Short mmCIF file of C-alpha atoms and ligand atoms in Angstrom, two decimals:
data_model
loop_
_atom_site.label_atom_id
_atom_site.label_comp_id
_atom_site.label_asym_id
_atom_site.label_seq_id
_atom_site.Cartn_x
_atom_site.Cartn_y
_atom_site.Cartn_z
CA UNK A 1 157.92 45.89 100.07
CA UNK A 2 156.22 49.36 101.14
CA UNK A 3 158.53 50.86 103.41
CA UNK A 4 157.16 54.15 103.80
CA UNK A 5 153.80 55.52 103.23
CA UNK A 6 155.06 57.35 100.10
CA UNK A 7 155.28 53.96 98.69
CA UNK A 8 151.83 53.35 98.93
CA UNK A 9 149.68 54.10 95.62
CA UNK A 10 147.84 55.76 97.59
CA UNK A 11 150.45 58.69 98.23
CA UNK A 12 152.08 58.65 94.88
CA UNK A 13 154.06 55.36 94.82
CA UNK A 14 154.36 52.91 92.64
CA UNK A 15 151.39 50.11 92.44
CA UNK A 16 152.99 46.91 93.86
CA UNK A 17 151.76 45.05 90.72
CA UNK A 18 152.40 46.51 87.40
CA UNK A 19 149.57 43.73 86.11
CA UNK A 20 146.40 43.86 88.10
CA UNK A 21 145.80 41.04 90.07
CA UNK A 22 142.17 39.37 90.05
CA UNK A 23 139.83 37.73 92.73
CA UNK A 24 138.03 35.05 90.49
CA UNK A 25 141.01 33.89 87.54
CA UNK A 26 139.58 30.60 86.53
CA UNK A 27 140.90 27.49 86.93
CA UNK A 28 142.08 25.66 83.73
CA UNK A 29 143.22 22.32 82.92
CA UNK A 30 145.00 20.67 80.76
CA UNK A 31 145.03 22.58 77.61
CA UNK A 32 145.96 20.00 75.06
CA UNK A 33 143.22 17.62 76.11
CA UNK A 34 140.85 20.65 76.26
CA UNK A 35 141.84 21.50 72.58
CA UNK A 36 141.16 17.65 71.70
CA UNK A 37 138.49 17.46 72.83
CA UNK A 38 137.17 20.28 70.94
CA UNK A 39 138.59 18.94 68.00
CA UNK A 40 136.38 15.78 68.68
CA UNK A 41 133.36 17.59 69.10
CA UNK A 42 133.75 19.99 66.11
CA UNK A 43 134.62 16.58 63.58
CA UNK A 44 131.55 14.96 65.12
CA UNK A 45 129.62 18.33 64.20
CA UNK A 46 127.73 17.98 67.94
CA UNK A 47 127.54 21.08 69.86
CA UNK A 48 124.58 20.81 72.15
CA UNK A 49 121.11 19.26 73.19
CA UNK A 50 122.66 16.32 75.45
CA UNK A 51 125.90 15.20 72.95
CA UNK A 52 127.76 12.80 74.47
CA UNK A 53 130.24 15.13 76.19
CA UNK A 54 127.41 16.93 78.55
CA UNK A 55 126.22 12.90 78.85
CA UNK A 56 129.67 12.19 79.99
CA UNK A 57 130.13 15.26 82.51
CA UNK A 58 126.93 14.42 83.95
CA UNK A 59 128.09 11.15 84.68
CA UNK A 60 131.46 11.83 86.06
CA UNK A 61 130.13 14.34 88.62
CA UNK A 62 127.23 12.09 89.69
CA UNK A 63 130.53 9.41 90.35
CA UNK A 64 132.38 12.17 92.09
CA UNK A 65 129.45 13.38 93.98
CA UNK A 66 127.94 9.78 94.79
CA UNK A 67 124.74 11.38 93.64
CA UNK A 68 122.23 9.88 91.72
CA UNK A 69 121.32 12.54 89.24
CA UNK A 70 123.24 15.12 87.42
CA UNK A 71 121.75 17.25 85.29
CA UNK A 72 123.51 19.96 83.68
CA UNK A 73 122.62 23.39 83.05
CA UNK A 74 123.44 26.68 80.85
CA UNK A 75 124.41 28.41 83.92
CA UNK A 76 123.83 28.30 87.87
CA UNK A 77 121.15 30.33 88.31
CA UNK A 78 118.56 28.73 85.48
CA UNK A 79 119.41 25.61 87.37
CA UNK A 80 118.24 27.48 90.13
CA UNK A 81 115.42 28.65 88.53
CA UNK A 82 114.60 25.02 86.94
CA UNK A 83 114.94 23.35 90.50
CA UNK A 84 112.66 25.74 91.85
CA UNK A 85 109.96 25.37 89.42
CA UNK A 86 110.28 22.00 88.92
CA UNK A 87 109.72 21.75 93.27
CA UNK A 88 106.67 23.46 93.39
CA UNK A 89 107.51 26.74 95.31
CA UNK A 90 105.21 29.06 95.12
CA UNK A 91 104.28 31.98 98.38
CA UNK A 92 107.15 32.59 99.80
CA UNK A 93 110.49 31.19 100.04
CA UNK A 94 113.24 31.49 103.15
CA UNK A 95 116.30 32.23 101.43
CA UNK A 96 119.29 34.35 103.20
CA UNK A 97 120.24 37.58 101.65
CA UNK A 98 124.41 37.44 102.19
CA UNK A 99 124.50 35.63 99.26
CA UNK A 100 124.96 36.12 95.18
CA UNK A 101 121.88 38.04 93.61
CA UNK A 102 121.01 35.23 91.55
CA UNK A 103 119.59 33.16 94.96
CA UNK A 104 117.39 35.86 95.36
CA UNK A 105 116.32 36.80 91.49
CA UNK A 106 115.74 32.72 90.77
CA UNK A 107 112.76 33.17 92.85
CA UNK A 108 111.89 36.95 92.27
CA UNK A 109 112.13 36.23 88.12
CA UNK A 110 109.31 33.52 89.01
CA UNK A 111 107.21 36.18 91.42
CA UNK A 112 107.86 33.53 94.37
CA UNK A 113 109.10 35.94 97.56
CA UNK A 114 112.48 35.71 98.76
CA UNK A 115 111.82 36.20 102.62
CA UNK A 116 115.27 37.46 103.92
CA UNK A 117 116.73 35.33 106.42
CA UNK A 118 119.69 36.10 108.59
CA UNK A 119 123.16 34.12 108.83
CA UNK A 120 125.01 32.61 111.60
CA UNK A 121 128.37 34.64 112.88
CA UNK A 122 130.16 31.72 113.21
CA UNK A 123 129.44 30.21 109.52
CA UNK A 124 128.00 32.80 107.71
CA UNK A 125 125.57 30.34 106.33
CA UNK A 126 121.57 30.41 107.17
CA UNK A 127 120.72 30.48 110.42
CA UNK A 128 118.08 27.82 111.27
CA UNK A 129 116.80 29.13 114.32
CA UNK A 130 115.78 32.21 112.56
CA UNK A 131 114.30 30.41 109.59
CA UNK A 132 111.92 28.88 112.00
CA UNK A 133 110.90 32.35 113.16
CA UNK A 134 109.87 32.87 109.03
CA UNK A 135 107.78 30.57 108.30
CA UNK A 136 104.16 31.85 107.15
CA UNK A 137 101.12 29.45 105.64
CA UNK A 138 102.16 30.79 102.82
CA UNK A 139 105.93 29.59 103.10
CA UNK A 140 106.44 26.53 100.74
CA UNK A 141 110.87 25.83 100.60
CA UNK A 142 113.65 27.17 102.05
CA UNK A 143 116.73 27.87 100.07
CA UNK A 144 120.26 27.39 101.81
CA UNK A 145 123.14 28.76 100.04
CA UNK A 146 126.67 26.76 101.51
CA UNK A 147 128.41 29.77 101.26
CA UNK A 148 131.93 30.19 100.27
CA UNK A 149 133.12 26.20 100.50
CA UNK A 150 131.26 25.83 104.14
CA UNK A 151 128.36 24.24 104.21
CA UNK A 152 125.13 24.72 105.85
CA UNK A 153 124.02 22.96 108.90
CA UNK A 154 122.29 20.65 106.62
CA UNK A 155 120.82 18.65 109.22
CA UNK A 156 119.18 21.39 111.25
CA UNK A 157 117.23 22.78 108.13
CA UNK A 158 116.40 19.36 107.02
CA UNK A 159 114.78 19.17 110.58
CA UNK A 160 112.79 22.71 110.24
CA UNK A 161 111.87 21.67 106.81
CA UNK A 162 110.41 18.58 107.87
CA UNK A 163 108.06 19.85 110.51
CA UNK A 164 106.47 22.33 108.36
CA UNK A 165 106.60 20.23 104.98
CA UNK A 166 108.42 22.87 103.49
CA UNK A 167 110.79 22.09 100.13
CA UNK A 168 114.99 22.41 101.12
CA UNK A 169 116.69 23.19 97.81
CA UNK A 170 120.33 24.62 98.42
CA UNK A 171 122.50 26.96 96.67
CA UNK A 172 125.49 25.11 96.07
CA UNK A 173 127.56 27.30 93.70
CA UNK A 174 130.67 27.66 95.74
CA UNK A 175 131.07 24.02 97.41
CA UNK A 176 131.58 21.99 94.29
CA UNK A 177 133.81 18.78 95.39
CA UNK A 178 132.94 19.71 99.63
CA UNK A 179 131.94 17.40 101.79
CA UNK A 180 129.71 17.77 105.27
CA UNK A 181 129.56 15.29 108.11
CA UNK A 182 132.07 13.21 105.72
CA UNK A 183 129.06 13.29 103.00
CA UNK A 184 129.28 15.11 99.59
CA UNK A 185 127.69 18.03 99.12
CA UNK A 186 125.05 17.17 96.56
CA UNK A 187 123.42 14.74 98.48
CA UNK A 188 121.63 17.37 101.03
CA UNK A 189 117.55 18.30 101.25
CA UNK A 190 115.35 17.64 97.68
CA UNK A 191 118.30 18.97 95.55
CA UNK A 192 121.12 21.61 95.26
CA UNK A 193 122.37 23.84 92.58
CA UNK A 194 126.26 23.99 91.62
CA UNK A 195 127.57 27.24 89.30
CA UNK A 196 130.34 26.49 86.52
CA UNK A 197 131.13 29.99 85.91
CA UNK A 198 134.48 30.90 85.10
CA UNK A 199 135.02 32.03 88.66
CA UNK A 200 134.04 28.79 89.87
CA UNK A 201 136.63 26.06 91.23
CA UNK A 202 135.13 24.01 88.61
CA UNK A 203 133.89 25.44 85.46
CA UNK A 204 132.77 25.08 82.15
CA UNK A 205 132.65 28.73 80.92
CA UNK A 206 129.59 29.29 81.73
CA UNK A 207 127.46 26.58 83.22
CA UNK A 208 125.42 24.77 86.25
CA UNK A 209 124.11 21.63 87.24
CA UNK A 210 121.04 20.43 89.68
CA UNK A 211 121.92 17.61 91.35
CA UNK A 212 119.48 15.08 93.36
CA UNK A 213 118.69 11.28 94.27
CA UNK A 214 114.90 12.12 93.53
CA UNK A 215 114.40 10.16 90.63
CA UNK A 216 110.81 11.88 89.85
CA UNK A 217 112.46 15.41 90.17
CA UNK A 218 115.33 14.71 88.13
CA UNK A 219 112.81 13.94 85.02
CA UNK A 220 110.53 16.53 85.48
CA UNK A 221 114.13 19.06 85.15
CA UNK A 222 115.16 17.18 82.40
CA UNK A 223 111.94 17.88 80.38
CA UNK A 224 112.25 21.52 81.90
CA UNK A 225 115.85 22.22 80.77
CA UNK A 226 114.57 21.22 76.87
CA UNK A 227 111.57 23.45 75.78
CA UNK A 228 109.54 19.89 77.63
CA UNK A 229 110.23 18.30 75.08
CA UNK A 230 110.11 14.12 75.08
CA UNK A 231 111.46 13.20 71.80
CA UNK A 232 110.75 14.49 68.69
CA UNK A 233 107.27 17.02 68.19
CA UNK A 234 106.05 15.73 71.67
CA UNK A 235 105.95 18.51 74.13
CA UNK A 236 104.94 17.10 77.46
CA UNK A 237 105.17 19.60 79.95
CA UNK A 238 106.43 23.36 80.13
CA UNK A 239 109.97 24.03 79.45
CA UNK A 240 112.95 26.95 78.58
CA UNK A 241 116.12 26.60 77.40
CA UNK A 242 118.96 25.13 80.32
CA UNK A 243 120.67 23.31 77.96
CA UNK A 244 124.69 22.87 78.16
CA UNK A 245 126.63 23.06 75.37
CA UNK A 246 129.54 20.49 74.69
CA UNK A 247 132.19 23.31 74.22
CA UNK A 248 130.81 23.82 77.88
CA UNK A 249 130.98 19.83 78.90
CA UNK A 250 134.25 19.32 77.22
CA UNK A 251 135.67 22.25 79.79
CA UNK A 252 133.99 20.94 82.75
CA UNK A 253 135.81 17.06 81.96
CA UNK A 254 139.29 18.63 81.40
CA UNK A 255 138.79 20.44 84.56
CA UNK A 256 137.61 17.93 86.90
CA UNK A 257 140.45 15.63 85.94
CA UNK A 258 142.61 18.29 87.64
CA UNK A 259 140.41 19.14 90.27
CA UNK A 260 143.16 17.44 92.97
CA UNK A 261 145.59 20.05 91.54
CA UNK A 262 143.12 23.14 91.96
CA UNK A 263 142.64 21.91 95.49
CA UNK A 264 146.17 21.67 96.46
CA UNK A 265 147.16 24.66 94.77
CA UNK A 266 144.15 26.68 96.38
CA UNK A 267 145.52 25.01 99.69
CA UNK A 268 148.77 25.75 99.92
CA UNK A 269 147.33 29.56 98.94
CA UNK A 270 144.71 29.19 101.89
CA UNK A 271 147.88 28.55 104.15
CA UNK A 272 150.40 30.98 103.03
CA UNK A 273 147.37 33.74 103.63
CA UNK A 274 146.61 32.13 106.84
CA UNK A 275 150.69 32.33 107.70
CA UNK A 276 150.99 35.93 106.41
CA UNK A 277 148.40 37.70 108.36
CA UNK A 278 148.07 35.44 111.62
CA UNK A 279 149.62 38.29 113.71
CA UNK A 280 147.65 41.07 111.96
CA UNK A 281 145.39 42.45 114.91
CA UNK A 282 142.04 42.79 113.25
CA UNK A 283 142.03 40.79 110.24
CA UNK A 284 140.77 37.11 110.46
CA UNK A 285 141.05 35.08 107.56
CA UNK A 286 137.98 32.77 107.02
CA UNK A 287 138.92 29.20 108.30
CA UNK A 288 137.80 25.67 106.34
CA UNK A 289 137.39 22.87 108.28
CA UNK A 290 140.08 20.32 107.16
CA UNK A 291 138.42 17.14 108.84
CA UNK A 292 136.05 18.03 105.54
CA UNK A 293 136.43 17.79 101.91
CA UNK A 294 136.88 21.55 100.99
CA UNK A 295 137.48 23.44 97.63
CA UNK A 296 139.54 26.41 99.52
CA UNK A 297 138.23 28.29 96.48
CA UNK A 298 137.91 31.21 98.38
CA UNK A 299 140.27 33.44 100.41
CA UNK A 300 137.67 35.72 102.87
CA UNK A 301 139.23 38.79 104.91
CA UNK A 302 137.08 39.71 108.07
CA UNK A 303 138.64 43.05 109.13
CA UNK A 304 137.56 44.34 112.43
CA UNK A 305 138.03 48.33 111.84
CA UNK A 306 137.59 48.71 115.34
CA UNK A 307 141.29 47.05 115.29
CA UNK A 308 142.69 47.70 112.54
CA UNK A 309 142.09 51.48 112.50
CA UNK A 310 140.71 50.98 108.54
CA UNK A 311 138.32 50.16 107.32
CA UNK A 312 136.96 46.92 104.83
CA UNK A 313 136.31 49.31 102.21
CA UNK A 314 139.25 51.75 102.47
CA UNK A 315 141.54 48.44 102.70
CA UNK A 316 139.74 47.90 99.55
CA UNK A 317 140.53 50.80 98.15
CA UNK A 318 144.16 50.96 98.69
CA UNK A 319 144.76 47.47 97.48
CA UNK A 320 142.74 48.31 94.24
CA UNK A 321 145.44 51.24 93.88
CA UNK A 322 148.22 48.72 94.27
CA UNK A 323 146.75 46.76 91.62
CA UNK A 324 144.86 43.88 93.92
CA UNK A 325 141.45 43.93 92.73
CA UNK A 326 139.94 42.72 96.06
CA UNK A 327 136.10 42.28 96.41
CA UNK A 328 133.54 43.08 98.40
CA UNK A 329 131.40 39.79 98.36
CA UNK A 330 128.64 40.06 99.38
CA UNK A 331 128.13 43.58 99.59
CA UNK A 332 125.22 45.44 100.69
CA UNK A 333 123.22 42.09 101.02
CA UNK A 334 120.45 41.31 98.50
CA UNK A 335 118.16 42.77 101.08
CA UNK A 336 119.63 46.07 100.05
CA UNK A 337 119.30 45.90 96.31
CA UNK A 338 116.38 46.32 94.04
CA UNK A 339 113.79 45.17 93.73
CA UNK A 340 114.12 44.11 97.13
CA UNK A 341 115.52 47.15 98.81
CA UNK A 342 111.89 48.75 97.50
CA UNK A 343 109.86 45.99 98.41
CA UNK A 344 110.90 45.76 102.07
CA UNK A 345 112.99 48.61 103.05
CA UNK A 346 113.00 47.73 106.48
CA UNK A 347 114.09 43.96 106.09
CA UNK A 348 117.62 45.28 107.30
CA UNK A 349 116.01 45.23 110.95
CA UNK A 350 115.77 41.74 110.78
CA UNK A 351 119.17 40.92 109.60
CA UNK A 352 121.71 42.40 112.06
CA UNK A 353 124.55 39.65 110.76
CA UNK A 354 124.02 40.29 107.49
CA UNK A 355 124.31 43.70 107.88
CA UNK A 356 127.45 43.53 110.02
CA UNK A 357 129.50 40.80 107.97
CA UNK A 358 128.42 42.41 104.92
CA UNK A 359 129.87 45.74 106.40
CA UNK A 360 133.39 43.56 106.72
CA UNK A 361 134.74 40.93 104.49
CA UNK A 362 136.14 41.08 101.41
CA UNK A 363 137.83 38.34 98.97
CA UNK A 364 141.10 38.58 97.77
CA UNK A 365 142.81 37.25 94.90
CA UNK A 366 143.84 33.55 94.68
CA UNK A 367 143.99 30.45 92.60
CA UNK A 368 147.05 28.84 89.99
CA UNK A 369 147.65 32.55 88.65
CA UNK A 370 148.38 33.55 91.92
CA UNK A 371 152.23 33.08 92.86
CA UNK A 372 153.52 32.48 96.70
CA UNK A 373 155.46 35.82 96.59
CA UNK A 374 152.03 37.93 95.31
CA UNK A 375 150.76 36.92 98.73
CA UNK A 376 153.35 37.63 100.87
CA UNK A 377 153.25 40.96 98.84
CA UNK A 378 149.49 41.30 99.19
CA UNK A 379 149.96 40.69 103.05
CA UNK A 380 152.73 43.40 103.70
CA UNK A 381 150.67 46.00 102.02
CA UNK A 382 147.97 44.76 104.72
CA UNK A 383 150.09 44.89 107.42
CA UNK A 384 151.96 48.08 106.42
CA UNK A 385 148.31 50.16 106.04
CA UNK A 386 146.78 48.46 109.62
CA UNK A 387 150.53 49.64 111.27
CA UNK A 388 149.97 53.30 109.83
CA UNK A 389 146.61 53.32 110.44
CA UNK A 390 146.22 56.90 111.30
CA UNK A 391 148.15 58.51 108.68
CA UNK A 392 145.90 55.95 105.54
CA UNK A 393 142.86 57.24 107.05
CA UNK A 394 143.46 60.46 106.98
CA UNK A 395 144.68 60.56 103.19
CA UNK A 396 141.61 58.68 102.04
CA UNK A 397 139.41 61.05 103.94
CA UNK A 398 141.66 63.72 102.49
N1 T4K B 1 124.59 31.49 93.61
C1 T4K B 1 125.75 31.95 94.11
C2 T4K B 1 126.00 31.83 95.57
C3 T4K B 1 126.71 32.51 93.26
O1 T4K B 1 127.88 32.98 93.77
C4 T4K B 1 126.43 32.59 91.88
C5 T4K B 1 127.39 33.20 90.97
C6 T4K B 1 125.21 32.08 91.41
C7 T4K B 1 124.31 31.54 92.31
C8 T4K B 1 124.82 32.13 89.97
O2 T4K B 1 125.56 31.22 89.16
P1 T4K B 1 125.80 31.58 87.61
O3 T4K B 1 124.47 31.87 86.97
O4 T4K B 1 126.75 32.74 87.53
O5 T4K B 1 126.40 30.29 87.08
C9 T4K B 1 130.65 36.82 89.51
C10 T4K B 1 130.11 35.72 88.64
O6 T4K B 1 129.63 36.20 87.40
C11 T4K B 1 129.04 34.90 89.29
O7 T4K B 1 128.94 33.69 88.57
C12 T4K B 1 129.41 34.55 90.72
N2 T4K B 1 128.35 33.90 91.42
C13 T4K B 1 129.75 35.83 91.47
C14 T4K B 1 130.17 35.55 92.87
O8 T4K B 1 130.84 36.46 90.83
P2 T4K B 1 130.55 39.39 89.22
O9 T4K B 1 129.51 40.30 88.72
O10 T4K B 1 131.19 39.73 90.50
O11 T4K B 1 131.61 39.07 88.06
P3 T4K B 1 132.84 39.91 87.49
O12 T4K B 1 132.66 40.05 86.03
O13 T4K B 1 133.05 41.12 88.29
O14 T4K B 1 134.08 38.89 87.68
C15 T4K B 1 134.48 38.48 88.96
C16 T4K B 1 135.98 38.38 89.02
O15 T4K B 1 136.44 37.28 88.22
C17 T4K B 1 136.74 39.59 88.51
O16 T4K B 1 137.81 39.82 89.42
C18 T4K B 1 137.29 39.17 87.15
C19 T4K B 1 137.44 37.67 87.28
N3 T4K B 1 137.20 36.96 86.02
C20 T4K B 1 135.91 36.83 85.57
C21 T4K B 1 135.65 36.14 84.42
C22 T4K B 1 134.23 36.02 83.93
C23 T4K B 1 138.24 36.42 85.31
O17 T4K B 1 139.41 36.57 85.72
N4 T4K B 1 138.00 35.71 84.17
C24 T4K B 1 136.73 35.55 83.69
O18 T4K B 1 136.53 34.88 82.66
O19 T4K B 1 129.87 37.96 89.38
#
């Protein structure tokens, strides 16, 4: 425990972790049937183009989901990229820019527009009202990204969709296993998009999946995903390369038969942090809403440096000196990188929220590797820098 600010790294002291402690450790399974099941893909000498492990993933999470298609991908965003081809966008597309680059690039790489949409402060997700405000004749989808486990308000942008026959394709790399309005996520507008990175609460490596209960949709990706390609020699429409391997698949099965144990373990983290820094003035820890299904994959500081006296990215700072390798999702806001930050340099104007929140949270470290002392640790340091205040600031301006 940091006593005094000389124990701080910051001021000489020793880091509080001699290991450095990661936002984003995967989650992993059972090893031994992991290992099998590599086994039984290397004897049957079937590594990719739809073996029967990516055949078998695709029908688990279509189960799990109660969705009617799954099909899976190389990696998140060339599902995105597939999804949105295969839908037709074109113009422009309403997308929000607190999100992951790739929401934005998936349409960029395909010279569609991302038109920068602002979030809600109570959700962080999309804010419908404002998407309405976006729409142009040349507007053709929207693209809602359920950030961070919460979902979008699914049913007002299904609405705004509707009345201007607009596409709704959502982002759904971070809700895998979610529900909203006691529905799985996955079943929401024409399709969505899950992510199985590493980082992801479920993964396969790399990976992705577009889900839908468009049956017309679902073949037109599955020709996309394979060069177009309908059996042997017959090309049949225009295709890349989004094809899983079954290294990939044979991850993504051990995983989801522990995904109850990744959800309790990322629970009982969600509460500990919640414990920890409920009497921190300043610092609000992003709440789930528990009536849901929910992933708690992520742990999401707000700090209010009004409050606190420091700020998001000298907290950041500090703890990255004590060995905590806290992030700064989603930091500056796509609207603020390039190409987009050249295209419209003034889009910030329109996208106060974005600006502020990105300004203000960070994610810190959680998951299996993470052990319930390494929180309370993680939370003194907190509290020990937002009680000295003065005296931090003034070394890091130092
Ligand atoms: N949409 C959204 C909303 C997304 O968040 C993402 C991906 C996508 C779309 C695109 O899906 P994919 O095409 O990726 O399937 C990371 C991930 O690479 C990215 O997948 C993820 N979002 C994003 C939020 O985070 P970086 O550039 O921040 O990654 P990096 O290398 O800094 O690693 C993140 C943390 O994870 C570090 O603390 C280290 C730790 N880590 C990472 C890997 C790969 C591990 O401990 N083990 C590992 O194997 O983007």
């Amino acid at each position: 425990m940091k006593k005094k600010l000389d124990d701080l790294a910051i001021f000489g002291g020793v880091p509080a972790f001699r290991e450095k402690l990661h936002v984003g450790r995967p989650n992993i399974g059972d090893r031994g049937r992991l290992l099998e099941r590599i086994n039984d893909l290397l004897d049957r000498r079937w590594l990719t183009n739809d073996g029967p492990f990516v055949q078998e993933l695709e029908r688990r999470i279509s189960e799990v989901l109660a969705v009617k298609h799954c099909i899976a991908m190389s990696n998140g965003t060339v599902a995105l990229e597939i999804a949105i081809r295969a839908l037709g966008l074109t113009g422009e597309v309403i997308v929000p820019s607190f999100t992951f680059v790739a929401t934005a690039h998936a349409l960029q790489w395909q010279e569609i527009t991302p038109v920068f949409c602002d979030v809600e402060p109570q959700t962080f997700n999309i804010d419908p009202n404002r998407v309405e405000e976006l729409v142009t004749p040349r507007t053709t989808g929207i693209t809602g990204v359920h950030l961070w486990g919460r979902p979008c308000d699914a049913e007002a942008l299904t609405a705004v969709a509707c009345s201007h026959n607009l596409k709704l394709l959502f982002d759904a790399a971070h809700v895998f296993g979610c529900s909203y309005k006691g529905r799985m996520i996955g079943n929401f507008g024409n399709a969505e998009v899950f992510s199985f990175h590493a980082t992801k609460f479920l993964n396969t490596f790399e990976g992705g999946a577009v889900v839908t209960n468009d049956d017309e949709l679902a073949e037109k990706m599955r020709l996309m995903k394979n060069f177009g390609f309908s059996g042997y020699d017959n090309v049949i429409y225009i295709g890349t390369n989004g094809k899983m391997s079954e290294v990939s698949a044979a991850m993504g099965l051990t995983n989801l038969e522990s995904m109850d144990d990744f959800i309790a373990g990322n629970y009982r983290n969600y509460k500990q942090y919640q414990k920890d820094l409920a009497d921190v003035p300043g610092i609000d820890v992003l709440v789930y809403d528990e009536t849901e299904k929910c992933n708690f994959q992520y742990i999401i500081l707000e700090v209010d440096e009004a409050v606190t006296g420091v700020s998001r990215d000298q907290l950041v700072a500090i703890l990255m000196e004590e060995n905590v390798l806290a992030r700064r999702y989603f930091y500056p806001g796509c609207h603020r990188m390039e190409p987009y930050r050249s295209y419209f340099p003034h889009a910030g104007l329109l996208l106060a929220e974005t600006e502020r929140l990105s300004k203000r949270v960070m994610s810190l470290p959680t998951g299996s590797t993470v052990k319930f002392e390494d929180i309370s640790r993680i939370c003194e340091i907190i509290k020990f820098v937002v009680s000295n205040s003065s005296e931090v600031r003034k070394k890091l301006q130092q």
